[in-house]
Every structure is written in C-alpha cells, then in structure tokens.
Coordinates of C-alpha atoms and ligand atoms in Angstrom, one line a residue:
X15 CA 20.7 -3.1 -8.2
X16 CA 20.1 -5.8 -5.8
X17 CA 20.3 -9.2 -6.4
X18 CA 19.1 -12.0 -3.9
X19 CA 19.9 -15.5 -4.4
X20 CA 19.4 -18.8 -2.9
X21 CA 22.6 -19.7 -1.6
X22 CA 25.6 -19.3 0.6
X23 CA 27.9 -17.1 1.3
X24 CA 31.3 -17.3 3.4
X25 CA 32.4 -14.2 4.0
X26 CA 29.3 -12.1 5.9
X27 CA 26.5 -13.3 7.3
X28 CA 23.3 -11.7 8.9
X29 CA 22.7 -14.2 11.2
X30 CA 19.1 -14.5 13.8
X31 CA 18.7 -15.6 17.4
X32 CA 16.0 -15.7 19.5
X33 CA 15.8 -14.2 23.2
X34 CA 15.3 -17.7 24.5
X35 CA 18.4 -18.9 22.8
X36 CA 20.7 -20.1 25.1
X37 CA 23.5 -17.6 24.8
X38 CA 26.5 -19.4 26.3
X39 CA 28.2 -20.5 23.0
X40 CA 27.6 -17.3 21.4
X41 CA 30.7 -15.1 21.1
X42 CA 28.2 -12.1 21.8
X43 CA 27.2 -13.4 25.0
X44 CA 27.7 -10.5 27.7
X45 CA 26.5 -7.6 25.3
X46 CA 23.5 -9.4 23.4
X47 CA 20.6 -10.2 24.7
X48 CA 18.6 -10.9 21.4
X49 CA 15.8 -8.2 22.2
X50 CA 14.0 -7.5 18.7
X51 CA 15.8 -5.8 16.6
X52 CA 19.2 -5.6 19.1
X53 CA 21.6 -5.8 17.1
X54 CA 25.7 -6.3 16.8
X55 CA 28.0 -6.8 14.4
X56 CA 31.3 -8.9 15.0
X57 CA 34.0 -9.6 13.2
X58 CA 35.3 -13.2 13.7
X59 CA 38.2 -15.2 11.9
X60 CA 38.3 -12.2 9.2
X61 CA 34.7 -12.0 8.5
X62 CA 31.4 -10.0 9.6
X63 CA 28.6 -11.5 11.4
X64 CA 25.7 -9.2 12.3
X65 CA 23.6 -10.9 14.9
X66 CA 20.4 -9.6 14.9
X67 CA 18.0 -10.5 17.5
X68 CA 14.6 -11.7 16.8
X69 CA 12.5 -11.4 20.4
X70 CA 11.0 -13.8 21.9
X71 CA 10.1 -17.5 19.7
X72 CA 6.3 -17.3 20.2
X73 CA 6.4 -13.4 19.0
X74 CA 7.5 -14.0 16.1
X75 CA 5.5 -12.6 13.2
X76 CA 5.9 -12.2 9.4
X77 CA 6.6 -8.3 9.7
X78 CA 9.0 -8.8 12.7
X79 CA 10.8 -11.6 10.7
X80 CA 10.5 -8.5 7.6
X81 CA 12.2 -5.7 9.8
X82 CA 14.7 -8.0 11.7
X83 CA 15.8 -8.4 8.4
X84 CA 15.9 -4.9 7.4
X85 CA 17.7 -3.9 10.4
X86 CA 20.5 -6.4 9.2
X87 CA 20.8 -5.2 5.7
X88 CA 20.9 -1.7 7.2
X89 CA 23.5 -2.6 9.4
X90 CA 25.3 -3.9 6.8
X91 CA 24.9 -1.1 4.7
X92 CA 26.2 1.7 7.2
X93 CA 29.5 -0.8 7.4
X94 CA 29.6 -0.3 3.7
X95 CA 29.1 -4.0 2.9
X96 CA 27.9 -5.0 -0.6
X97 CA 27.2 -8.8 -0.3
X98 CA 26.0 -11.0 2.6
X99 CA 24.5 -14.5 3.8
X100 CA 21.5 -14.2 5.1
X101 CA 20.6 -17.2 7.7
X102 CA 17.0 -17.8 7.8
X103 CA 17.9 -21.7 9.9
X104 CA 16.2 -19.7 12.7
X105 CA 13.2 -18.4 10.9
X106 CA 11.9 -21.5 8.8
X107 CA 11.0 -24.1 11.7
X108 CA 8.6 -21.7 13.0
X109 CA 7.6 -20.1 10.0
X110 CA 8.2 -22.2 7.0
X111 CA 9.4 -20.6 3.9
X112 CA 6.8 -17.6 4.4
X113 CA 10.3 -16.2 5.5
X114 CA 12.0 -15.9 2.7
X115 CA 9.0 -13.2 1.2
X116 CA 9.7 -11.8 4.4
X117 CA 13.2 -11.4 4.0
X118 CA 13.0 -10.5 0.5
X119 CA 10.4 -7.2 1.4
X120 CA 12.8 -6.7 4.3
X121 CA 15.9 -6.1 2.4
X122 CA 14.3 -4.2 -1.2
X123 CA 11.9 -2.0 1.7
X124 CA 14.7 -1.5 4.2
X125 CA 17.1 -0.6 1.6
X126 CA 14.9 1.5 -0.2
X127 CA 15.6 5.3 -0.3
X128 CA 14.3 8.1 -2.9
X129 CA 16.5 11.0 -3.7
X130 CA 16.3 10.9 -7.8
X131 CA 16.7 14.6 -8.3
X132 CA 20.0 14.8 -5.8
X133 CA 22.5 15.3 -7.8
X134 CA 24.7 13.1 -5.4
X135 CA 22.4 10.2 -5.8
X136 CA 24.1 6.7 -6.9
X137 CA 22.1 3.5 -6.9
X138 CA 24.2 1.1 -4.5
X139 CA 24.8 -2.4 -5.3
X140 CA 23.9 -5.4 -3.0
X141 CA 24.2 -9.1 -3.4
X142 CA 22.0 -11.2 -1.3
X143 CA 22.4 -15.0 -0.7
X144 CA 19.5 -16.4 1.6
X145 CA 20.5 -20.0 3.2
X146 CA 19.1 -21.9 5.8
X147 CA 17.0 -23.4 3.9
X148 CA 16.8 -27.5 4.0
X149 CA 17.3 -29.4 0.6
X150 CA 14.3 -30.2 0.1
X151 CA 12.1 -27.1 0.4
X152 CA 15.0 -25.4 -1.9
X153 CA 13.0 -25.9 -5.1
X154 CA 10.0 -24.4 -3.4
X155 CA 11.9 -21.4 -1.8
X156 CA 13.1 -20.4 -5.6
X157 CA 9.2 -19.7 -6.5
X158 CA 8.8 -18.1 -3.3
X159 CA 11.7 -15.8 -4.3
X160 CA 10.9 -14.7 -7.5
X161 CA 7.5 -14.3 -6.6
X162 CA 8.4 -11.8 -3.2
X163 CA 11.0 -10.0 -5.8
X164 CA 7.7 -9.4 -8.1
X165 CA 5.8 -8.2 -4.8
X166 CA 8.6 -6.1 -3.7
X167 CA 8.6 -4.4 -6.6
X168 CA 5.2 -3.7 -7.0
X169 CA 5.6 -1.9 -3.3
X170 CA 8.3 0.0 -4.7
X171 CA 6.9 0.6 -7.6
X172 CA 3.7 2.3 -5.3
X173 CA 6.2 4.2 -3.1
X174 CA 7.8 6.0 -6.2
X175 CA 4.9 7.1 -7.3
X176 CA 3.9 8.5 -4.2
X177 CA 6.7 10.5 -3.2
X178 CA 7.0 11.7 -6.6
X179 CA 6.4 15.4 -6.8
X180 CA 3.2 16.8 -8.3
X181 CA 4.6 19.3 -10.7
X182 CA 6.6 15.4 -12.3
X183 CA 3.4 13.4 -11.5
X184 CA 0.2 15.2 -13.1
X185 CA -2.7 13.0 -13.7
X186 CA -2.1 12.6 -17.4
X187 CA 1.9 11.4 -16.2
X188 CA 0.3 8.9 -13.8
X189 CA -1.9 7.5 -16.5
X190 CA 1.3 7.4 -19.1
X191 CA 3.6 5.8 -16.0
X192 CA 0.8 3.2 -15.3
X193 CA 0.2 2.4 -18.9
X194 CA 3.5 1.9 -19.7
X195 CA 4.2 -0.9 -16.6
X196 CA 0.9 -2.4 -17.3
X197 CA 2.1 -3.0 -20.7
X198 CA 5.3 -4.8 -19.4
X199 CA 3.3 -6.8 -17.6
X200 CA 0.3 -8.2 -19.3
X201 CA -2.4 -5.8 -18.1
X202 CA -4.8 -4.2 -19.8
X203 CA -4.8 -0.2 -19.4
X204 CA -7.4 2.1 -20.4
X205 CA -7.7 6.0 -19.9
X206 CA -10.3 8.0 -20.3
X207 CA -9.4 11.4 -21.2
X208 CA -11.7 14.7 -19.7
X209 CA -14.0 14.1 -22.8
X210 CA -14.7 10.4 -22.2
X211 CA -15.5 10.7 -18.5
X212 CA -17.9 13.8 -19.6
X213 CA -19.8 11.2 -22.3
X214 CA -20.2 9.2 -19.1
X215 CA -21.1 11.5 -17.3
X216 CA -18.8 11.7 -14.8
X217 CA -19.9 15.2 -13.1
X218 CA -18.7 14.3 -9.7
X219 CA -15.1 13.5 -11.0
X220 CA -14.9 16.0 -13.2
X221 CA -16.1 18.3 -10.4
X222 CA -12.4 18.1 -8.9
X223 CA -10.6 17.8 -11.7
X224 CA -11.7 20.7 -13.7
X225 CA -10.4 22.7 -10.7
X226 CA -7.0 22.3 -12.5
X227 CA -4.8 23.3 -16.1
X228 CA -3.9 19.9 -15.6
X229 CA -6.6 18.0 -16.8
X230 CA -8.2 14.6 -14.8
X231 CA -7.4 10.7 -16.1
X232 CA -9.5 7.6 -15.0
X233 CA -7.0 5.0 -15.3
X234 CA -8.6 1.8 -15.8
X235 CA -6.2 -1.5 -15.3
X236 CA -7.5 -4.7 -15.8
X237 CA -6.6 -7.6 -15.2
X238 CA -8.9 -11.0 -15.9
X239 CA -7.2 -14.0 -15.4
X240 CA -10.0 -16.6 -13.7
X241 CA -11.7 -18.1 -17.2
X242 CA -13.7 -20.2 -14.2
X243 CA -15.1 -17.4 -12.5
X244 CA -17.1 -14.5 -13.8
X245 CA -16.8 -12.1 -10.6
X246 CA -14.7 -9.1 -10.7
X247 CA -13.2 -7.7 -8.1
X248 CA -13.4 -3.5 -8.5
X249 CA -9.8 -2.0 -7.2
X250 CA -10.8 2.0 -6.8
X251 CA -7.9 4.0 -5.6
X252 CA -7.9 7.6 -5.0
X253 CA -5.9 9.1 -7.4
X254 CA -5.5 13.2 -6.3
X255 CA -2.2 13.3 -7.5
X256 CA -2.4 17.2 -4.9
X257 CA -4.6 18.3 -2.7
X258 CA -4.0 22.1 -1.5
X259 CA -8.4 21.6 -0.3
X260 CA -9.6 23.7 -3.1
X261 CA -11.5 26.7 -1.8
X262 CA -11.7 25.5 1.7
X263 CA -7.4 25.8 1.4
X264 CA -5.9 23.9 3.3
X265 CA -2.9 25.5 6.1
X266 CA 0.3 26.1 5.1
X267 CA 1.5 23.3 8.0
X268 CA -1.0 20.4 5.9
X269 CA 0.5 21.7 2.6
X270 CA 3.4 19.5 2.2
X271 CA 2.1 16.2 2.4
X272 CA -0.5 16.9 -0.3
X273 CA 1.5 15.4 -3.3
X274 CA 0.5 12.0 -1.1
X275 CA -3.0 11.8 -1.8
X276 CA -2.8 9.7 -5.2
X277 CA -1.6 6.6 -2.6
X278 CA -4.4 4.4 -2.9
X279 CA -4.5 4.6 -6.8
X280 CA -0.4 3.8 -6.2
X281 CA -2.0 0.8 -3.9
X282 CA -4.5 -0.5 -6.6
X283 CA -2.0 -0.3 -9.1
X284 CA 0.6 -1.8 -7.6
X285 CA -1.5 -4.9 -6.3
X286 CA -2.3 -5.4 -9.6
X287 CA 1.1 -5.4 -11.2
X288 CA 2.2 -8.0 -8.4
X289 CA -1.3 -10.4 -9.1
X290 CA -0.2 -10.0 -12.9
X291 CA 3.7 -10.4 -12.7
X292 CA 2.9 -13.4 -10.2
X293 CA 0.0 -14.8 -12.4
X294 CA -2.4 -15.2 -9.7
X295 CA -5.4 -16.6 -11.2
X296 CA -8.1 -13.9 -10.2
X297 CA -10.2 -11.2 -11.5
X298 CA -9.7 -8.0 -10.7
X299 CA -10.0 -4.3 -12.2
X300 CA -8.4 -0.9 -10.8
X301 CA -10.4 2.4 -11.0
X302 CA -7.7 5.0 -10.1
X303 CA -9.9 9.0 -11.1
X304 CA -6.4 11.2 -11.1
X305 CA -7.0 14.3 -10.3
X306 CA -5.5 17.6 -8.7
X307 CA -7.7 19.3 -6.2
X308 CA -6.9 23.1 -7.2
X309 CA -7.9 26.9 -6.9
X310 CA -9.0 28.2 -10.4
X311 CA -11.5 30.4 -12.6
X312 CA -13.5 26.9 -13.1
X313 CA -13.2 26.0 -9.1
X314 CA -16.3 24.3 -7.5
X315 CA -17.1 25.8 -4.3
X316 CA -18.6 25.2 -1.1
X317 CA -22.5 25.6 -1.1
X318 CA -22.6 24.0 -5.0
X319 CA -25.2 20.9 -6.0
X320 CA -23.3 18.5 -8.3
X321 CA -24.8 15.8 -10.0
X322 CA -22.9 12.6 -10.1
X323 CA -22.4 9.7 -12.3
X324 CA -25.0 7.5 -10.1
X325 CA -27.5 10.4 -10.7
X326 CA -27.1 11.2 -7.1
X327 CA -27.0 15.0 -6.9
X328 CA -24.4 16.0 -4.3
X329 CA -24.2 19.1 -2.1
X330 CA -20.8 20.5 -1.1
X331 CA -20.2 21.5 1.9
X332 CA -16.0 21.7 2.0
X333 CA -14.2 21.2 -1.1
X334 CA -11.3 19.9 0.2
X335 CA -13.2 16.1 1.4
X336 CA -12.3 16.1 -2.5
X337 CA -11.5 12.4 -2.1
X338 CA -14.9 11.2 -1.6
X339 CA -16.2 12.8 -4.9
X340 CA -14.2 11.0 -7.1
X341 CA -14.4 7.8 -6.0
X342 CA -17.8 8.1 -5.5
X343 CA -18.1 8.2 -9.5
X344 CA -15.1 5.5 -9.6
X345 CA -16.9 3.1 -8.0
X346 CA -20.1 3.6 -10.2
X347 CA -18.0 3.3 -13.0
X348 CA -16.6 0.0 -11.8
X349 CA -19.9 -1.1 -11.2
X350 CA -21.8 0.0 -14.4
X351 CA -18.9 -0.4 -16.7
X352 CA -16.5 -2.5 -15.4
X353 CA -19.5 -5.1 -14.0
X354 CA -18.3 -5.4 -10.3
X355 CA -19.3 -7.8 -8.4
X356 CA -18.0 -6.3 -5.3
X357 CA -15.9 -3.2 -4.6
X358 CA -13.1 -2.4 -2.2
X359 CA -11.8 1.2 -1.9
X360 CA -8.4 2.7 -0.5
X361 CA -7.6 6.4 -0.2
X362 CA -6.0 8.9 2.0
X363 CA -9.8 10.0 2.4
X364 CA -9.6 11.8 6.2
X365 CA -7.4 13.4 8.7
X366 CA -9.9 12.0 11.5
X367 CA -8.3 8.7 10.5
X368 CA -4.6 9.6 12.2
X369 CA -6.2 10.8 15.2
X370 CA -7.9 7.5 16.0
X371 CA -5.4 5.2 14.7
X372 CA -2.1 6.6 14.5
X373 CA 0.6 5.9 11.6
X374 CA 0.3 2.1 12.1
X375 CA -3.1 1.2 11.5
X376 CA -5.9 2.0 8.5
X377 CA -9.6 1.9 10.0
X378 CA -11.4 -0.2 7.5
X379 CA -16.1 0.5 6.7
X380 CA -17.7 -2.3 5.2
X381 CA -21.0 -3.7 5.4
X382 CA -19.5 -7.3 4.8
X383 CA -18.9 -9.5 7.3
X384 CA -16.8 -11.9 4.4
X385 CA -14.8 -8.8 3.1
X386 CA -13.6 -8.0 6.7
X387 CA -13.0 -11.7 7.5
X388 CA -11.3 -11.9 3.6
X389 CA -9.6 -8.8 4.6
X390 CA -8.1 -9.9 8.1
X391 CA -6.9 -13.2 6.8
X392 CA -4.7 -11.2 4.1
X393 CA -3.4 -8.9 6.5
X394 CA -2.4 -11.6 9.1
X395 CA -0.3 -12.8 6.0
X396 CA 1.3 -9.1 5.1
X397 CA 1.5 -8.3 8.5
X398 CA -0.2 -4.7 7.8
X399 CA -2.9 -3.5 10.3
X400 CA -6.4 -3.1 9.6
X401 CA -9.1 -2.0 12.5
X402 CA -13.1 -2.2 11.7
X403 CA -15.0 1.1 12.5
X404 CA -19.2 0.7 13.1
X405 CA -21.8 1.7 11.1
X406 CA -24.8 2.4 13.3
X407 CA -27.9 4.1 11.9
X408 CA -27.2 7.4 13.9
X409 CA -24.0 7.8 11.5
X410 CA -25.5 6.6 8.4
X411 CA -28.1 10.2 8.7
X412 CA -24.6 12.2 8.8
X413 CA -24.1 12.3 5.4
X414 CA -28.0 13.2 4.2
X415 CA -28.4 16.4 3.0
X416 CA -31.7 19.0 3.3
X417 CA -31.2 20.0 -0.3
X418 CA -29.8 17.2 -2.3
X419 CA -29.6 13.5 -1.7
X420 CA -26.0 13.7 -0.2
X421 CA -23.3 16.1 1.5
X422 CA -19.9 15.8 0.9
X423 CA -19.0 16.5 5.1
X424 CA -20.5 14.6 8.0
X425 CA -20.1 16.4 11.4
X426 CA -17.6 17.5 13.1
X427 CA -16.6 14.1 14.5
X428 CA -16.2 10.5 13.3
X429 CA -14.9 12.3 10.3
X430 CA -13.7 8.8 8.9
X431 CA -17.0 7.2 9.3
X432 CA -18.6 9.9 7.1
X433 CA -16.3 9.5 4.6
X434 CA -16.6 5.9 4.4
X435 CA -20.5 5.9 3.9
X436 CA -20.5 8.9 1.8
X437 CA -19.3 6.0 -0.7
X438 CA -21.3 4.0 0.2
X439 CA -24.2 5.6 -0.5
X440 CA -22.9 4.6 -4.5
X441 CA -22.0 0.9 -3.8
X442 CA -25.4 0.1 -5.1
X443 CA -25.6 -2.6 -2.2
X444 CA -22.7 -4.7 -3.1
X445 CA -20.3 -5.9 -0.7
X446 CA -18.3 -3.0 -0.5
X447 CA -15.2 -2.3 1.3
X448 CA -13.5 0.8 2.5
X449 CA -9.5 1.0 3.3
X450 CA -8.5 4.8 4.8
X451 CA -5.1 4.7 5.1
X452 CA -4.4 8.6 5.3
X453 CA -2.3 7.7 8.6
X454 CA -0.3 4.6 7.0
X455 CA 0.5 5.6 3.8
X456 CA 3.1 8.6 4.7
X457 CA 5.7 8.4 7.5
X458 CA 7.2 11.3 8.3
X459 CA 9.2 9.0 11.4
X460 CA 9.5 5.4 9.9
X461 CA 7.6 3.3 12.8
X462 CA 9.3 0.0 10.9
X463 CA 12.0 -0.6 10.1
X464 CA 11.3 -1.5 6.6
X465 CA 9.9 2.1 6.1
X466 CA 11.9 4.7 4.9
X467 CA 10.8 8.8 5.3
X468 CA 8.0 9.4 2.7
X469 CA 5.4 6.7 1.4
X470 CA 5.4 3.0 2.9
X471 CA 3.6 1.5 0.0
X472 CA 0.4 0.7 2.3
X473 CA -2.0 -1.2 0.9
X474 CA 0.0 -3.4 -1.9
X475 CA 0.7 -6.7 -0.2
X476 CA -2.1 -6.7 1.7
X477 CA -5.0 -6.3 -1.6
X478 CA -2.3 -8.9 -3.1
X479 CA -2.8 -11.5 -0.4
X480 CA -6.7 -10.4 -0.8
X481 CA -7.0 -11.6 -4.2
X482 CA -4.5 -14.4 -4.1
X483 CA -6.5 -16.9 -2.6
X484 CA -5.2 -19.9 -5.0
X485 CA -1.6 -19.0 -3.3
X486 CA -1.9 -21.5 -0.7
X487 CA 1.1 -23.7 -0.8
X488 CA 2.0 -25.9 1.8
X489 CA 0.1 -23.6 4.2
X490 CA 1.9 -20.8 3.2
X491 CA 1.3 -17.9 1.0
X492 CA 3.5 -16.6 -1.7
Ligands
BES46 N1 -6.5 14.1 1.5 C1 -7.2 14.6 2.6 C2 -7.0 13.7 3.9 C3 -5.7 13.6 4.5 C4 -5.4 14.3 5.6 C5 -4.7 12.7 3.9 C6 -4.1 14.2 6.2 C7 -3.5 12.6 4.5 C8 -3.2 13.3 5.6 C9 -8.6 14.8 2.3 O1 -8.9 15.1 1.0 C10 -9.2 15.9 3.2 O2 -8.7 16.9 3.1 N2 -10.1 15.5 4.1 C11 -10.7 16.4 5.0 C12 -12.2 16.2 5.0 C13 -12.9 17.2 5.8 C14 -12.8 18.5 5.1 C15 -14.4 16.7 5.9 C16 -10.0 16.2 6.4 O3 -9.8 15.0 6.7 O4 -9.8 17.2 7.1
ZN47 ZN1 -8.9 17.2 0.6
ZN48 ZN1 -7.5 14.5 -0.4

C-alpha cells in the first residue's frame, strides 16, 4: 500500500536542489554537488533528509522531476523508511503543479517491483506527504493528486499484465482481467469469442490465433464519454499474449521476452482505464486481438494466402511478423464496427525498431501531420519519446506482393517501416497512427529510474495525455 497525501511531515524529508543552488548554507556542501540524480542522505537533529539533486534549473523536465523523485523514494526505501515529506518548493516555480503527477508516477513507478509467485514476497508499506505547495494552489494540487494516483495505476495496472507469464495470462485470462477492471470503472467491455470473430470474418486474426489450444479474444473496451462530439478515436493494441514466431521459430536467445508482446493491448487498456477513472471527456474505443503465436497441427505457414477481414488477401512470407496480421483485422474492425474516425496503433511489432532507436525511444508511421503534431504535444507532457520514421514511395512498394495484394515481410531492411505500412494498407485512408514500441516496452537494464526490470508500461500516459485534450488547467495538464 502506498498512500500519498498533501501534507507535511517532520520527521523525513526528500528534499530537491538545483546545481545552481548556491551551496554554502547547505550542510552537504563539500560532498554534493546537485548533479541529477546525486544523491545523499543526512541525518540532522534526529531526522533523515535525502537531498536529491535535480541538475541544472533550465533542464528540468517532467520525467527528470519523475525520476529525481524515484531516486528519493528508493533511497529511502533501501534505509528501510516507511513515511517521508516530499518537498516539491523547488519544483513548482518552474513547473507549476505539473509536479505533483510527476512525483506521484515517480514514487508508485519507482517503487514498483513484481515478484507475486516468490514465496518471500510482502507488499511494503509507504506513507507519502507532498508539501511545498503554496496555499492557494493546495485545492488544485488535491485533483491533480488523485487524478496522477488514477494514472499511476493505470501504468501499473499495464506493467502487471505484461510481465505476467503466458501460461497465467492466456488470451481468454486477458479478456476476463480486462473485463473485470473495465467493469470497476465504467467501461464498456466486449469479447468476441473464436466464433464471433469467424461471423466477421476475421481470417487474418484468426490466422494467428488458431495456431494455439488456447483459443484467440478481441477485447473490445469502450469508452464514450463526449455527447458533443461524434468522432471516435480507435485504440488497437497488439494483444500476442507469446510469441515463440510460429514456424519461422524464433532462437532460443529471443525466447524469453515473448510473453511481452501483448504490451500495446496492456497500453490501450490502460489509457483507457486512466481516461475513464479520470473522466476525461472524450471518445475512445480499444481493439486489443489476444492471441498466442504457436506451433500446432492447425499452424499457418510460410508461403500461405490468407484472406483478411478488409478482403485483402495476404501472402505470408514469415510467420513470426505475427503482429501485423492481427491488427491488420483490428483496425478494420474498429473502423467498420466500431465507426473510427481515426486510428492509432501500438505494438511490439519489429526487432528493426531497437536497432534504430534503442530502449528509450518508439519510432512512430503516420500519414498525419495533426496526429504527429497531437502526438508530440502529449509526449512533451508524459515525458516519453517518440521519433517520426518516412514514408517515401520506394518503401510503400515493400510490402506489395506478386501473388496477393499484400506480404506480411518487407525486405531485409527498414523492417519497422514495413511493418508500419503493412497496416496501413487497412486504415482505409484515415488518419492513422502507428506507435512501435518493441524497444520501450521491456527493460531488461532500467534506463530511468522510474523503471523497474520487466515492462515500463510504455505507451499509457502518453495515449492518456493524447486524448485528454480538455485537461488543460492553468496551463498544465492533469
Ligand atoms: N514481437 C516481435 C517483435 C519483437 C522483437 C518484439 C523483439 C520485442 C522484441 C514480432 O512479432 C516479430 O517477431 N517481428 C519480426 C518481423 C520479421 C519476421 C519481419 C522481427 O522483428 O524480427
Ligand atoms: Zn513475431
Ligand atoms: Zn510478435
């Protein structure tokens, strides 16, 4: 349990100073210089301080002012505290109250850990107090609070069901887990069973998920809460709750991040629980195709023509770019049945992502010069980073095929690209977005400090902030 408050609280403090601070009064002086994330804990007059340092005023950004603050908890942590001020004096002038979602994420992220089947595992207790604040934005900085603890959660909530393991997360235990929070929360769930998505002719979808004894969901959430606009938004997260390739098996090395792959169905999810829990006033819907991507008797295999939902018929060349199949039908299904009006996509869709972007960074297709700009503005707010690959013509021919209308494999470069317009190809020419986060959605080394080893959660806050345009208050976003 942890519990954050706006308050104070005497006996420990995290407390934040700038590089630039002038030093001299400081009882740290000599030792701490304030570098970001430096940090030292003091005991004075009977109590604990931990000074963290913040870097340089100008640098300051909301996912520095998100891990300075889970560096602190941390700290306090490994001292085996349980309840602590947090100071955010030095945050708000430059930042406004934007800080207090920061340092809510940093301490429920930074504190974060998943061990449920260790046998040793005990759920720690923390009490938070954030002051700092002046009088008069206190009343504000309670909303902001509760809803950063709803937003938190929903991050969380996207995590667990990420590192879960496959053999306690088949498709049909996704769909019950999502149904079951939607319901707490005023969303609408619907899942279509095997039978339903073959009525709708779902061939692509069912393509990969036949390829299992665990039968395929499509987890519909929806969420309508704009009675003043009739646009919806179309969430469609992939949802491979494994991916051993199929077929085209994947090596033993890849094997053990494949339980990963449902992360940007987790992402969807989650950014709808937090819009719903938070009562954003927006439309949106989240198409999440589970499925496990498996060897069996009823296995596609490379060289097969599937048809697809669209009518597209689809050639496979490698039956482990899995990812693109299903959403491919997801996203007609949001279109047809769901009446999109503009679609965004996350997945863990190629390894080609990683090697041009690293663990820090999701490379982002659209054909929308809005959605980018939409999507840049949110992600200057959660503080994830989001990098625009081209489309030229030359890429768009990679994913024609001689004997059908479409492959599932481009070439053996710009694998991400590919992948992106193979989707595309079944936006039906509306704005369309495309969010690969294979390299940001599983750290093996936490780059933050608000990630833990596993799943980050990529993807929640920033489709949040996306659709919570109506957020703005007093120039901030909550
Ligand atoms: N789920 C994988 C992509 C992936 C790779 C996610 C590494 C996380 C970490 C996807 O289904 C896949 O296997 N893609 C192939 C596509 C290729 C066969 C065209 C890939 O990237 O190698
Ligand atoms: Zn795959
Ligand atoms: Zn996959």
């Amino acid at each position: 349990m942890i519990d954050i408050q706006i308050g104070s609280y005497e006996e420990s403090q995290i407390l934040f100073i700038y590089e630039d601070t002038d030093h001299t009064g400081l009882p740290v002086n000599a030792v701490f210089h304030a570098e970001f994330l430096e940090s030292f804990p003091l005991y004075q007059d009977g109590r604990l301080i931990v000074y963290i340092g913040l870097g340089k005023r100008g640098e300051l950004t909301a996912r520095r002012m998100t891990d300075a603050v889970a560096k602190g908890v941390r700290e306090l942590q490994k001292l085996h505290l349980s309840a602590a001020g947090i100071n955010l004096s030095a945050m708000v002038p430059a930042c406004g109250l934007s800080c207090v979602r920061s340092a809510v994420l940093g301490i429920k992220l930074g504190l974060y850990a998943y061990a449920p089947y260790r046998a040793d595992s005990r759920e720690d207790s923390f009490r938070f107090f954030l002051h700092g604040i002046p009088q008069s934005l206190q009343q504000t900085a309670q909303e902001y609070l509760g809803k950063a603890v709803n937003l938190a959660d929903s991050v969380i909530l996207a995590r667990d069901l990420v590192n879960a393991p496959a053999n306690r997360l088949t498709p049909p235990l996704m769909a019950d887990a999502l149904k079951k929070e939607a319901e707490k929360c005023g969303v609408q769930a619907e899942i279509l069973d095997e039978k339903l998505a073959e009525a709708l002719g779902m061939s692509a979808f069912l393509t990969v998920g036949n390829s299992s004894a665990n039968p395929p969901r499509l987890i519909v959430l929806r969420y309508l809460a704009d009675p003043q606009s009739s646009e919806i938004t179309a969430l469609v997260g992939k949802g491979v709750t494994c991916d051993t390739g199929g077929y085209c098996l994947k090596s033993r090395d890849s094997m053990l991040g494949i339980k990963g792959d449902m992360a940007g169905g987790a992402a969807v999810a989650g950014a709808i629980f937090a819009l719903a829990r938070n009562q954003v006033r927006t439309n949106a819907v989240a198409v999440i195709p589970a499925c496990e991507n498996r060897i069996s008797r009823q296995s596609f295999l490379p060289g097969d023509v599937i048809s697809s939902m669209s009518g597209k018929m689809i050639e496979i060349q490698n039956t482990d770019a899995e990812g693109r199949l299903i959403l491919a039908d997801a996203v007609t299904y949001a279109i047809r049945k769901e009446g999109a009006a503009r679609v965004l996509d996350i997945a863990t869709l190629t390894g080609a992502v990683v090697g041009a972007l690293g663990f820090t960074t999701a490379g982002v297709l659209t054909d929308s010069d809005q959605l980018w700009e939409d999507l840049s503005a949110a992600a200057r707010v959660s503080g994830e980073q989001y990098w625009r690959l081209p489309i030229f013509p030359e890429y768009e021919e990679m994913v024609k095929s001689k004997i059908a209308d479409v492959k599932n494999m481009g070439e053996h470069y710009c694998g991400t690209i590919s992948a992106g317009l193979f989707i595309r190809e079944f936006a039906q020419r509306l704005p369309w977005i495309h969010l690969d986060i294979a390299g940001t959605a599983w750290v093996d080394k936490p780059v933050f400090e608000h990630q833990s080893v596993g799943a980050t959660g990529a993807g929640v806050t920033t489709l949040y902030d996306l659709l919570n345009t109506q957020g703005q208050c007093s120039g901030q976003k909550i």
